[in-house]
Amino acid sequence: MVGYLRRRERGQRCLRVFSALPALLLVLWACSAIRSWVVPWPQHQEQATATPTIIAGKRANSRGSRMAMLARGGGEDLRAYAESLDVPADYTGPVYSGPGSIDDAFVDGLLAMYKEQGRLPMKFAYQMTLDVLDLLKAEKTLQKVAVPEGSKITVVGDLHGQFFDFVHMLEEVMGRPSPENPVLFNGDFVDRGVWSVEVLMCIFTFKLQNPGHVHLNRGNHETEMTNYQYGFANEVEVKYEKKMMPLFSETFRYLALATVLEDQVFVTHAGLPGPEERLWEEWFQKAPDEAAGVLMREKQVTLDTIAATDRVVEPNPMEAPLVIDMLWSDPKGAAGYGPSTRVPMVYTFGPDIVSKFLEANGLKYIIRSHETKSTGHQETVKGLYTVFSAPNYIDRSGNLAAVAVLTNKGGSLEQPEFKQFKHQPHPDIPSGAYMPGKSLAPAKA
């Protein structure tokens, strides 16, 4: 009883603090959004506790970009701009003239060119991205994908711009996406790795070639905050031009938050919806087990609730809590919810949360990514598997990578088969070189 009263008292104190938090967060975010045009995002480790100012705001306030607004309005002005661009006279690589121009020869040429550090002309990069954006606009927040009996689908975890590992995975581990070899890329295509543009354009190529057999979930690194902090925005500026980045950001906002395979398996980048009342207080970090007694969810989130969520936003705990949960949260061994160490107002969730979500939605298990694992995969808690596909992450983690292959046997998607692979040699450019202040970042104006 004493413990209950103590938790209740702390919960009431949290509510008093929480009541003033929305205004504070919005003010801090507004200041950071303005500041982001003047100076790069501050560099820090992703796992470290961050200040609320790094949580990006909603789409309506995202950097005030005219280019993003044009993309959102249908992209006709951007298409005219792309059409006006020249292809370099000495370019000998694949030529894009619409989705129908992508065949196996186009893919062969693109991969070969990227292996030699060649570059797709900016004209084609714009046109392909605009065509992918059109495809994604026709898709849903929660995608449902059939895996007929006797067939399979491969789920790919974090890639983080590690092109030479990515192409090894395609050629030696899982094969290229095709109608016979469907693939779900589960977010974090870019950032840190210095070939993020190349990895992303390859994924876009596969999506354009086989739109019904290549599926894309959004990760926490398909957001403005991370892209301006961990290198992708700078890489785009160096390899193409600064004003192209808002188009990529808008395309990322249309990525699905989750995919359900054969009405049996839930796949999302990070994790599950957090507690109903998004309480946050300093003592949570010091006593996470007691925090679990305050952070509660009585009503289970359903697939219909997820499907009805507006995904076309930047993740914000006050305005889009479900979005930030699915892009940022992590499982934990203990029961209940707890505080995340990644960013404020994000939570960890225990095996009981997983079990209740699966039961409420008639699902068998969950596949997520988001965390490095030494073997490339792990049954992190019962009913939840993690798959991570960037080996030797940031050139020093030493981890293996893996992909998850799900096969329908007798109408059932049983436990996934994991195919592991090691990192591959690459040109001597360090991971993170495009991050603010690093060797390949553009000079400050």
Short mmCIF file of C-alpha atoms in Angstrom, two decimals:
data_model
loop_
_atom_site.label_atom_id
_atom_site.label_comp_id
_atom_site.label_asym_id
_atom_site.label_seq_id
_atom_site.Cartn_x
_atom_site.Cartn_y
_atom_site.Cartn_z
CA MET A 1 0.00 0.00 0.00
CA VAL A 2 2.83 2.34 0.89
CA GLY A 3 4.46 1.56 -2.46
CA TYR A 4 1.21 2.29 -4.26
CA LEU A 5 0.77 5.64 -2.51
CA ARG A 6 4.36 6.54 -3.25
CA ARG A 7 3.88 5.78 -6.94
CA ARG A 8 0.61 7.69 -6.96
CA GLU A 9 2.26 10.72 -5.36
CA ARG A 10 5.06 10.60 -7.90
CA GLY A 11 2.56 10.18 -10.73
CA GLN A 12 0.65 13.26 -9.55
CA ARG A 13 3.90 15.21 -9.41
CA CYS A 14 4.66 14.05 -12.94
CA LEU A 15 1.28 15.30 -14.11
CA ARG A 16 1.95 18.74 -12.64
CA VAL A 17 5.31 18.87 -14.40
CA PHE A 18 3.85 17.43 -17.57
CA SER A 19 1.12 20.06 -17.78
CA ALA A 20 3.73 22.75 -18.42
CA LEU A 21 5.89 20.60 -20.69
CA PRO A 22 4.05 20.95 -24.03
CA ALA A 23 4.51 24.70 -24.19
CA LEU A 24 8.15 24.42 -23.14
CA LEU A 25 8.87 21.76 -25.76
CA LEU A 26 7.23 23.73 -28.51
CA VAL A 27 9.14 26.90 -27.63
CA LEU A 28 12.43 25.00 -27.52
CA TRP A 29 11.65 23.25 -30.78
CA ALA A 30 10.79 26.53 -32.49
CA CYS A 31 14.10 28.00 -31.40
CA SER A 32 16.00 24.94 -32.63
CA ALA A 33 14.18 24.95 -35.99
CA ILE A 34 15.26 28.54 -36.62
CA ARG A 35 18.78 27.85 -35.41
CA SER A 36 19.11 24.83 -37.71
CA TRP A 37 19.18 27.13 -40.75
CA VAL A 38 22.13 29.04 -39.30
CA VAL A 39 24.37 26.32 -37.86
CA PRO A 40 24.56 22.53 -38.27
CA TRP A 41 22.95 20.23 -35.77
CA PRO A 42 25.26 19.64 -32.78
CA GLN A 43 27.19 16.42 -32.91
CA HIS A 44 26.61 13.86 -30.18
CA GLN A 45 26.15 10.14 -29.75
CA GLU A 46 22.72 8.81 -30.65
CA GLN A 47 22.45 6.72 -27.48
CA ALA A 48 23.19 9.65 -25.20
CA THR A 49 20.38 11.44 -23.42
CA ALA A 50 19.42 14.41 -25.59
CA THR A 51 17.68 17.68 -24.86
CA PRO A 52 14.11 18.22 -26.07
CA THR A 53 15.35 20.76 -28.60
CA ILE A 54 16.53 18.02 -30.95
CA ILE A 55 13.08 16.53 -31.38
CA ALA A 56 11.89 17.78 -34.75
CA GLY A 57 8.47 19.33 -35.22
CA LYS A 58 5.58 18.67 -37.52
CA ARG A 59 5.69 18.74 -41.28
CA ALA A 60 3.92 22.11 -41.39
CA ASN A 61 6.91 23.75 -39.74
CA SER A 62 9.69 21.70 -41.31
CA ARG A 63 12.32 24.25 -42.30
CA GLY A 64 9.85 26.36 -44.27
CA SER A 65 11.14 24.89 -47.49
CA ARG A 66 9.55 25.96 -50.76
CA MET A 67 10.99 22.86 -52.38
CA ALA A 68 9.22 20.58 -49.90
CA MET A 69 5.96 22.46 -50.43
CA LEU A 70 6.27 22.00 -54.18
CA ALA A 71 6.86 18.29 -53.69
CA ARG A 72 3.84 18.09 -51.40
CA GLY A 73 1.66 19.87 -53.91
CA GLY A 74 2.35 17.30 -56.63
CA GLY A 75 5.91 18.07 -57.64
CA GLU A 76 5.10 19.62 -61.03
CA ASP A 77 7.50 22.55 -60.52
CA LEU A 78 10.20 20.17 -59.35
CA ARG A 79 9.62 18.02 -62.39
CA ALA A 80 10.05 21.02 -64.63
CA TYR A 81 13.23 21.91 -62.79
CA ALA A 82 14.54 18.34 -63.10
CA GLU A 83 13.74 18.30 -66.79
CA SER A 84 15.76 21.48 -67.25
CA LEU A 85 18.91 19.91 -65.81
CA ASP A 86 21.62 18.65 -68.14
CA VAL A 87 23.21 15.21 -68.10
CA PRO A 88 27.02 15.55 -68.21
CA ALA A 89 28.35 14.98 -71.74
CA ASP A 90 30.82 12.35 -70.51
CA TYR A 91 28.22 10.31 -68.57
CA THR A 92 28.08 6.67 -69.72
CA GLY A 93 25.94 5.09 -67.01
CA PRO A 94 22.28 3.99 -67.00
CA VAL A 95 19.73 6.45 -68.39
CA TYR A 96 16.45 7.06 -66.58
CA SER A 97 13.36 7.98 -68.58
CA GLY A 98 10.61 6.81 -66.24
CA PRO A 99 9.93 3.65 -64.20
CA GLY A 100 9.63 1.58 -67.37
CA SER A 101 13.26 2.30 -68.21
CA ILE A 102 14.48 0.33 -65.18
CA ASP A 103 15.33 -3.22 -66.14
CA ASP A 104 18.05 -5.62 -65.03
CA ALA A 105 20.56 -3.93 -67.33
CA PHE A 106 19.82 -0.57 -65.66
CA VAL A 107 20.40 -2.16 -62.22
CA ASP A 108 23.62 -3.83 -63.42
CA GLY A 109 24.89 -0.51 -64.73
CA LEU A 110 23.95 1.40 -61.58
CA LEU A 111 25.66 -1.04 -59.22
CA ALA A 112 28.76 -1.21 -61.41
CA MET A 113 28.96 2.59 -61.59
CA TYR A 114 28.59 2.97 -57.82
CA LYS A 115 31.30 0.37 -57.19
CA GLU A 116 33.65 2.60 -59.19
CA GLN A 117 32.55 5.70 -57.22
CA GLY A 118 30.59 7.05 -60.17
CA ARG A 119 27.58 9.32 -59.70
CA LEU A 120 24.05 9.23 -61.06
CA PRO A 121 23.29 12.56 -62.74
CA MET A 122 21.27 14.93 -60.57
CA LYS A 123 18.57 15.09 -63.24
CA PHE A 124 17.89 11.37 -62.87
CA ALA A 125 18.14 11.48 -59.07
CA TYR A 126 15.44 14.16 -58.95
CA GLN A 127 13.20 12.33 -61.42
CA MET A 128 13.51 8.96 -59.69
CA THR A 129 12.84 10.43 -56.26
CA LEU A 130 9.76 12.24 -57.52
CA ASP A 131 8.48 9.00 -59.05
CA VAL A 132 9.08 7.13 -55.78
CA LEU A 133 7.26 9.89 -53.91
CA ASP A 134 4.25 9.35 -56.17
CA LEU A 135 4.30 5.62 -55.37
CA LEU A 136 4.57 6.22 -51.62
CA LYS A 137 1.72 8.74 -51.64
CA ALA A 138 -0.55 5.95 -52.90
CA GLU A 139 0.49 3.63 -50.07
CA LYS A 140 -0.68 3.57 -46.45
CA THR A 141 0.67 4.19 -42.97
CA LEU A 142 0.19 0.49 -42.24
CA GLN A 143 0.91 -1.65 -45.28
CA LYS A 144 -0.42 -5.21 -45.56
CA VAL A 145 1.61 -7.60 -47.68
CA ALA A 146 0.57 -11.10 -48.69
CA VAL A 147 3.08 -13.95 -48.45
CA PRO A 148 1.32 -16.82 -50.22
CA GLU A 149 1.87 -20.42 -49.17
CA GLY A 150 5.19 -21.72 -50.45
CA SER A 151 6.65 -18.23 -50.96
CA LYS A 152 9.01 -16.10 -48.88
CA ILE A 153 9.88 -12.52 -48.08
CA THR A 154 13.16 -11.08 -46.79
CA VAL A 155 13.28 -8.35 -44.14
CA VAL A 156 16.38 -6.13 -44.23
CA GLY A 157 17.39 -4.12 -41.16
CA ASP A 158 19.47 -0.95 -40.79
CA LEU A 159 21.82 -0.23 -43.72
CA HIS A 160 23.20 3.23 -42.84
CA GLY A 161 24.80 4.05 -46.15
CA GLN A 162 27.29 1.15 -46.09
CA PHE A 163 27.13 0.58 -49.85
CA PHE A 164 29.82 -2.06 -50.21
CA ASP A 165 28.19 -4.20 -47.51
CA PHE A 166 24.79 -3.53 -49.09
CA VAL A 167 25.86 -4.71 -52.55
CA HIS A 168 27.53 -7.81 -51.02
CA MET A 169 24.24 -8.57 -49.26
CA LEU A 170 22.39 -8.30 -52.59
CA GLU A 171 24.84 -10.39 -54.60
CA GLU A 172 25.95 -13.03 -52.12
CA VAL A 173 23.37 -13.30 -49.32
CA MET A 174 19.78 -12.63 -50.36
CA GLY A 175 19.64 -11.81 -54.07
CA ARG A 176 18.16 -8.75 -55.70
CA PRO A 177 14.49 -7.91 -55.12
CA SER A 178 12.12 -9.37 -57.71
CA PRO A 179 8.59 -10.77 -57.93
CA GLU A 180 10.02 -14.13 -56.85
CA ASN A 181 12.21 -12.54 -54.16
CA PRO A 182 10.19 -9.78 -52.43
CA VAL A 183 11.99 -7.60 -49.89
CA LEU A 184 10.94 -5.34 -47.03
CA PHE A 185 13.57 -2.70 -46.19
CA ASN A 186 12.91 -1.84 -42.53
CA GLY A 187 14.27 1.71 -42.30
CA ASP A 188 17.56 3.47 -41.59
CA PHE A 189 18.78 3.43 -45.17
CA VAL A 190 20.97 6.51 -44.66
CA ASP A 191 23.19 8.47 -42.23
CA ARG A 192 26.68 7.83 -40.84
CA GLY A 193 27.83 5.70 -43.77
CA VAL A 194 29.33 7.84 -46.54
CA TRP A 195 27.49 6.15 -49.42
CA SER A 196 23.99 6.92 -48.16
CA VAL A 197 22.98 8.55 -51.45
CA GLU A 198 24.09 5.46 -53.35
CA VAL A 199 22.25 3.03 -51.04
CA LEU A 200 19.09 5.14 -51.16
CA MET A 201 19.09 5.47 -54.95
CA CYS A 202 19.55 1.70 -55.27
CA ILE A 203 16.54 1.11 -52.99
CA PHE A 204 14.54 3.64 -55.00
CA THR A 205 15.60 1.83 -58.18
CA PHE A 206 14.30 -1.48 -56.83
CA LYS A 207 11.04 0.17 -55.73
CA LEU A 208 10.49 1.65 -59.18
CA GLN A 209 11.34 -1.62 -60.91
CA ASN A 210 9.08 -3.79 -58.74
CA PRO A 211 6.74 -1.52 -56.75
CA GLY A 212 4.51 -4.37 -55.57
CA HIS A 213 7.40 -6.52 -54.37
CA VAL A 214 9.69 -3.95 -52.72
CA HIS A 215 8.34 -2.52 -49.47
CA LEU A 216 9.78 0.33 -47.40
CA ASN A 217 9.29 1.15 -43.71
CA ARG A 218 10.49 4.42 -42.23
CA GLY A 219 13.29 4.46 -39.64
CA ASN A 220 14.39 7.12 -37.19
CA HIS A 221 17.12 8.05 -39.70
CA GLU A 222 14.52 8.95 -42.29
CA THR A 223 13.81 12.17 -40.40
CA GLU A 224 15.12 15.72 -40.65
CA MET A 225 16.66 15.85 -37.19
CA THR A 226 18.90 12.83 -37.74
CA ASN A 227 19.69 13.64 -41.38
CA TYR A 228 21.07 17.08 -40.51
CA GLN A 229 22.98 15.66 -37.56
CA TYR A 230 24.39 12.36 -38.86
CA GLY A 231 25.55 13.31 -42.34
CA PHE A 232 22.95 12.56 -44.99
CA ALA A 233 21.94 16.19 -45.56
CA ASN A 234 25.58 17.21 -45.97
CA GLU A 235 26.22 14.29 -48.32
CA VAL A 236 23.29 15.38 -50.50
CA GLU A 237 24.66 18.93 -50.58
CA VAL A 238 28.12 17.72 -51.61
CA LYS A 239 27.04 15.14 -54.19
CA TYR A 240 24.09 17.09 -55.59
CA GLU A 241 22.79 20.37 -54.17
CA LYS A 242 21.46 21.68 -50.87
CA LYS A 243 17.95 22.35 -52.12
CA MET A 244 17.47 18.68 -53.03
CA MET A 245 17.36 17.64 -49.37
CA PRO A 246 13.77 18.85 -48.72
CA LEU A 247 12.57 16.53 -51.50
CA PHE A 248 14.22 13.56 -49.79
CA SER A 249 12.70 14.66 -46.47
CA GLU A 250 9.23 14.82 -47.97
CA THR A 251 9.68 11.39 -49.54
CA PHE A 252 10.74 9.96 -46.18
CA ARG A 253 7.61 11.34 -44.53
CA TYR A 254 5.46 9.22 -46.83
CA LEU A 255 7.19 5.95 -45.90
CA ALA A 256 5.02 3.42 -44.07
CA LEU A 257 5.37 3.18 -40.28
CA ALA A 258 4.72 -0.56 -40.24
CA THR A 259 3.98 -3.54 -42.46
CA VAL A 260 1.93 -6.62 -41.58
CA LEU A 261 2.98 -9.78 -43.40
CA GLU A 262 0.25 -12.31 -44.25
CA ASP A 263 -1.86 -10.96 -41.35
CA GLN A 264 0.56 -12.71 -39.01
CA VAL A 265 3.80 -10.76 -38.49
CA PHE A 266 4.14 -7.08 -37.52
CA VAL A 267 7.26 -5.35 -38.88
CA THR A 268 8.26 -1.86 -37.77
CA HIS A 269 11.59 -0.11 -37.44
CA ALA A 270 11.86 0.35 -33.67
CA GLY A 271 9.01 -0.66 -31.41
CA LEU A 272 5.52 -0.36 -30.00
CA PRO A 273 3.27 2.49 -28.84
CA GLY A 274 4.18 3.92 -25.45
CA PRO A 275 2.06 4.58 -22.36
CA GLU A 276 -1.26 6.38 -22.61
CA GLU A 277 -0.09 9.28 -20.42
CA ARG A 278 3.31 10.42 -21.61
CA LEU A 279 4.73 11.23 -18.22
CA TRP A 280 8.39 12.19 -17.91
CA GLU A 281 10.39 13.09 -14.81
CA GLU A 282 14.06 13.00 -13.89
CA TRP A 283 13.65 10.22 -11.32
CA PHE A 284 12.47 7.81 -14.04
CA GLN A 285 16.07 7.26 -15.16
CA LYS A 286 17.18 6.55 -11.58
CA ALA A 287 14.33 4.17 -10.77
CA PRO A 288 13.07 2.63 -14.02
CA ASP A 289 11.36 -0.27 -12.25
CA GLU A 290 9.27 2.16 -10.20
CA ALA A 291 8.60 4.19 -13.34
CA ALA A 292 6.94 1.08 -14.76
CA GLY A 293 4.31 1.43 -12.03
CA VAL A 294 3.45 4.93 -13.23
CA LEU A 295 3.78 4.49 -17.01
CA MET A 296 0.68 2.54 -17.95
CA ARG A 297 -1.46 1.51 -20.90
CA GLU A 298 -4.91 0.07 -20.25
CA LYS A 299 -6.33 0.26 -23.79
CA GLN A 300 -4.32 -1.63 -26.39
CA VAL A 301 -3.40 0.08 -29.64
CA THR A 302 -4.90 -1.75 -32.59
CA LEU A 303 -3.72 -2.10 -36.16
CA ASP A 304 -6.66 0.08 -37.18
CA THR A 305 -5.39 2.85 -34.88
CA ILE A 306 -1.94 2.65 -36.45
CA ALA A 307 -3.42 2.62 -39.95
CA ALA A 308 -5.38 5.80 -39.17
CA THR A 309 -2.28 7.68 -37.96
CA ASP A 310 -1.02 10.61 -40.04
CA ARG A 311 2.50 9.50 -40.95
CA VAL A 312 3.40 12.57 -43.03
CA VAL A 313 5.03 14.40 -40.12
CA GLU A 314 8.35 14.78 -38.39
CA PRO A 315 8.33 12.77 -35.14
CA ASN A 316 7.29 14.85 -32.14
CA PRO A 317 6.24 13.35 -28.77
CA MET A 318 3.60 16.01 -28.17
CA GLU A 319 1.94 16.03 -31.58
CA ALA A 320 2.72 12.60 -33.07
CA PRO A 321 3.51 10.26 -30.14
CA LEU A 322 2.78 7.04 -32.00
CA VAL A 323 5.12 8.04 -34.83
CA ILE A 324 8.04 8.72 -32.51
CA ASP A 325 7.38 5.47 -30.60
CA MET A 326 7.53 3.35 -33.74
CA LEU A 327 10.69 5.07 -34.96
CA TRP A 328 12.61 5.33 -31.66
CA SER A 329 11.48 2.93 -28.89
CA ASP A 330 13.32 -0.21 -27.72
CA PRO A 331 12.37 -3.45 -25.96
CA LYS A 332 13.68 -4.27 -22.46
CA GLY A 333 13.84 -7.38 -20.32
CA ALA A 334 11.74 -6.13 -17.39
CA ALA A 335 7.97 -5.82 -17.52
CA GLY A 336 6.12 -2.60 -18.25
CA TYR A 337 7.29 0.66 -19.74
CA GLY A 338 10.47 2.51 -18.84
CA PRO A 339 12.39 5.64 -19.87
CA SER A 340 14.51 5.51 -23.00
CA THR A 341 18.09 6.77 -22.89
CA ARG A 342 17.90 7.90 -26.53
CA VAL A 343 15.69 11.00 -26.43
CA PRO A 344 13.22 12.41 -23.89
CA MET A 345 9.57 11.34 -23.99
CA VAL A 346 10.45 8.03 -25.64
CA TYR A 347 9.97 4.77 -23.77
CA THR A 348 11.21 1.22 -23.55
CA PHE A 349 8.70 -1.64 -23.37
CA GLY A 350 8.81 -5.05 -21.73
CA PRO A 351 7.80 -8.57 -22.79
CA ASP A 352 4.33 -8.12 -21.27
CA ILE A 353 3.74 -5.12 -23.57
CA VAL A 354 4.76 -7.25 -26.56
CA SER A 355 2.50 -10.12 -25.51
CA LYS A 356 -0.54 -7.86 -25.02
CA PHE A 357 -0.02 -6.13 -28.38
CA LEU A 358 0.27 -9.45 -30.21
CA GLU A 359 -2.82 -10.88 -28.50
CA ALA A 360 -4.93 -7.76 -29.08
CA ASN A 361 -4.13 -7.83 -32.80
CA GLY A 362 -4.09 -11.56 -33.50
CA LEU A 363 -0.43 -11.59 -34.51
CA LYS A 364 2.28 -14.23 -34.10
CA TYR A 365 5.43 -12.15 -33.60
CA ILE A 366 7.20 -8.85 -34.29
CA ILE A 367 10.29 -8.07 -36.35
CA ARG A 368 12.09 -4.78 -35.73
CA SER A 369 15.58 -3.33 -36.29
CA HIS A 370 17.05 -0.14 -34.77
CA GLU A 371 19.70 -1.77 -32.53
CA THR A 372 23.10 -3.24 -33.34
CA LYS A 373 23.39 -6.93 -32.42
CA SER A 374 26.70 -8.78 -32.31
CA THR A 375 25.32 -11.65 -34.43
CA GLY A 376 23.15 -9.41 -36.60
CA HIS A 377 19.95 -10.73 -35.05
CA GLN A 378 18.40 -11.63 -31.72
CA GLU A 379 15.15 -12.76 -30.17
CA THR A 380 15.29 -9.73 -27.91
CA VAL A 381 12.22 -10.68 -25.89
CA LYS A 382 9.78 -13.53 -26.44
CA GLY A 383 7.81 -12.87 -29.60
CA LEU A 384 10.07 -10.04 -30.83
CA TYR A 385 13.07 -10.39 -33.13
CA THR A 386 15.68 -7.74 -33.95
CA VAL A 387 17.48 -7.80 -37.32
CA PHE A 388 20.37 -5.43 -38.15
CA SER A 389 21.96 -5.42 -41.62
CA ALA A 390 24.96 -3.07 -41.31
CA PRO A 391 28.04 -5.18 -40.44
CA ASN A 392 30.88 -3.60 -38.45
CA TYR A 393 28.60 -0.64 -37.91
CA ILE A 394 30.37 2.76 -38.16
CA ASP A 395 33.56 0.87 -39.05
CA ARG A 396 34.29 -0.15 -35.48
CA SER A 397 31.43 -2.11 -33.89
CA GLY A 398 32.71 -5.49 -35.04
CA ASN A 399 29.21 -6.93 -35.39
CA LEU A 400 27.95 -9.37 -37.96
CA ALA A 401 24.90 -8.41 -40.00
CA ALA A 402 21.87 -10.45 -40.95
CA VAL A 403 18.65 -10.49 -42.94
CA ALA A 404 15.48 -12.31 -41.89
CA VAL A 405 13.79 -14.70 -44.34
CA LEU A 406 10.15 -15.54 -43.63
CA THR A 407 8.66 -18.52 -45.47
CA ASN A 408 5.00 -19.49 -45.58
CA LYS A 409 4.80 -23.19 -44.79
CA GLY A 410 1.32 -24.61 -44.78
CA GLY A 411 -0.23 -21.18 -44.38
CA SER A 412 1.92 -20.16 -41.42
CA LEU A 413 4.91 -17.83 -41.15
CA GLU A 414 7.07 -19.69 -38.69
CA GLN A 415 10.15 -18.32 -36.93
CA PRO A 416 12.36 -16.37 -39.34
CA GLU A 417 15.55 -17.84 -40.78
CA PHE A 418 18.47 -15.44 -40.35
CA LYS A 419 21.24 -15.24 -42.95
CA GLN A 420 24.40 -13.66 -41.58
CA PHE A 421 27.22 -11.86 -43.37
CA LYS A 422 30.45 -10.00 -42.58
CA HIS A 423 31.61 -6.52 -43.52
CA GLN A 424 33.41 -5.98 -46.81
CA PRO A 425 36.43 -3.85 -47.77
CA HIS A 426 35.61 -0.35 -48.94
CA PRO A 427 37.49 2.77 -50.06
CA ASP A 428 39.37 4.47 -47.25
CA ILE A 429 36.71 6.99 -46.24
CA PRO A 430 35.70 6.83 -42.58
CA SER A 431 32.11 6.40 -41.46
CA GLY A 432 30.60 9.71 -40.38
CA ALA A 433 32.79 11.80 -42.68
CA TYR A 434 29.80 13.92 -43.80
CA MET A 435 28.67 14.71 -40.26
CA PRO A 436 28.93 18.38 -39.24
CA GLY A 437 32.56 19.34 -38.61
CA LYS A 438 33.98 16.15 -40.15
CA SER A 439 36.31 15.78 -43.12
CA LEU A 440 33.78 15.70 -45.97
CA ALA A 441 31.19 18.09 -44.56
CA PRO A 442 30.69 21.23 -46.66
CA ALA A 443 32.42 24.32 -45.36
CA LYS A 444 30.30 26.70 -43.33
CA ALA A 445 29.22 29.81 -45.18
#
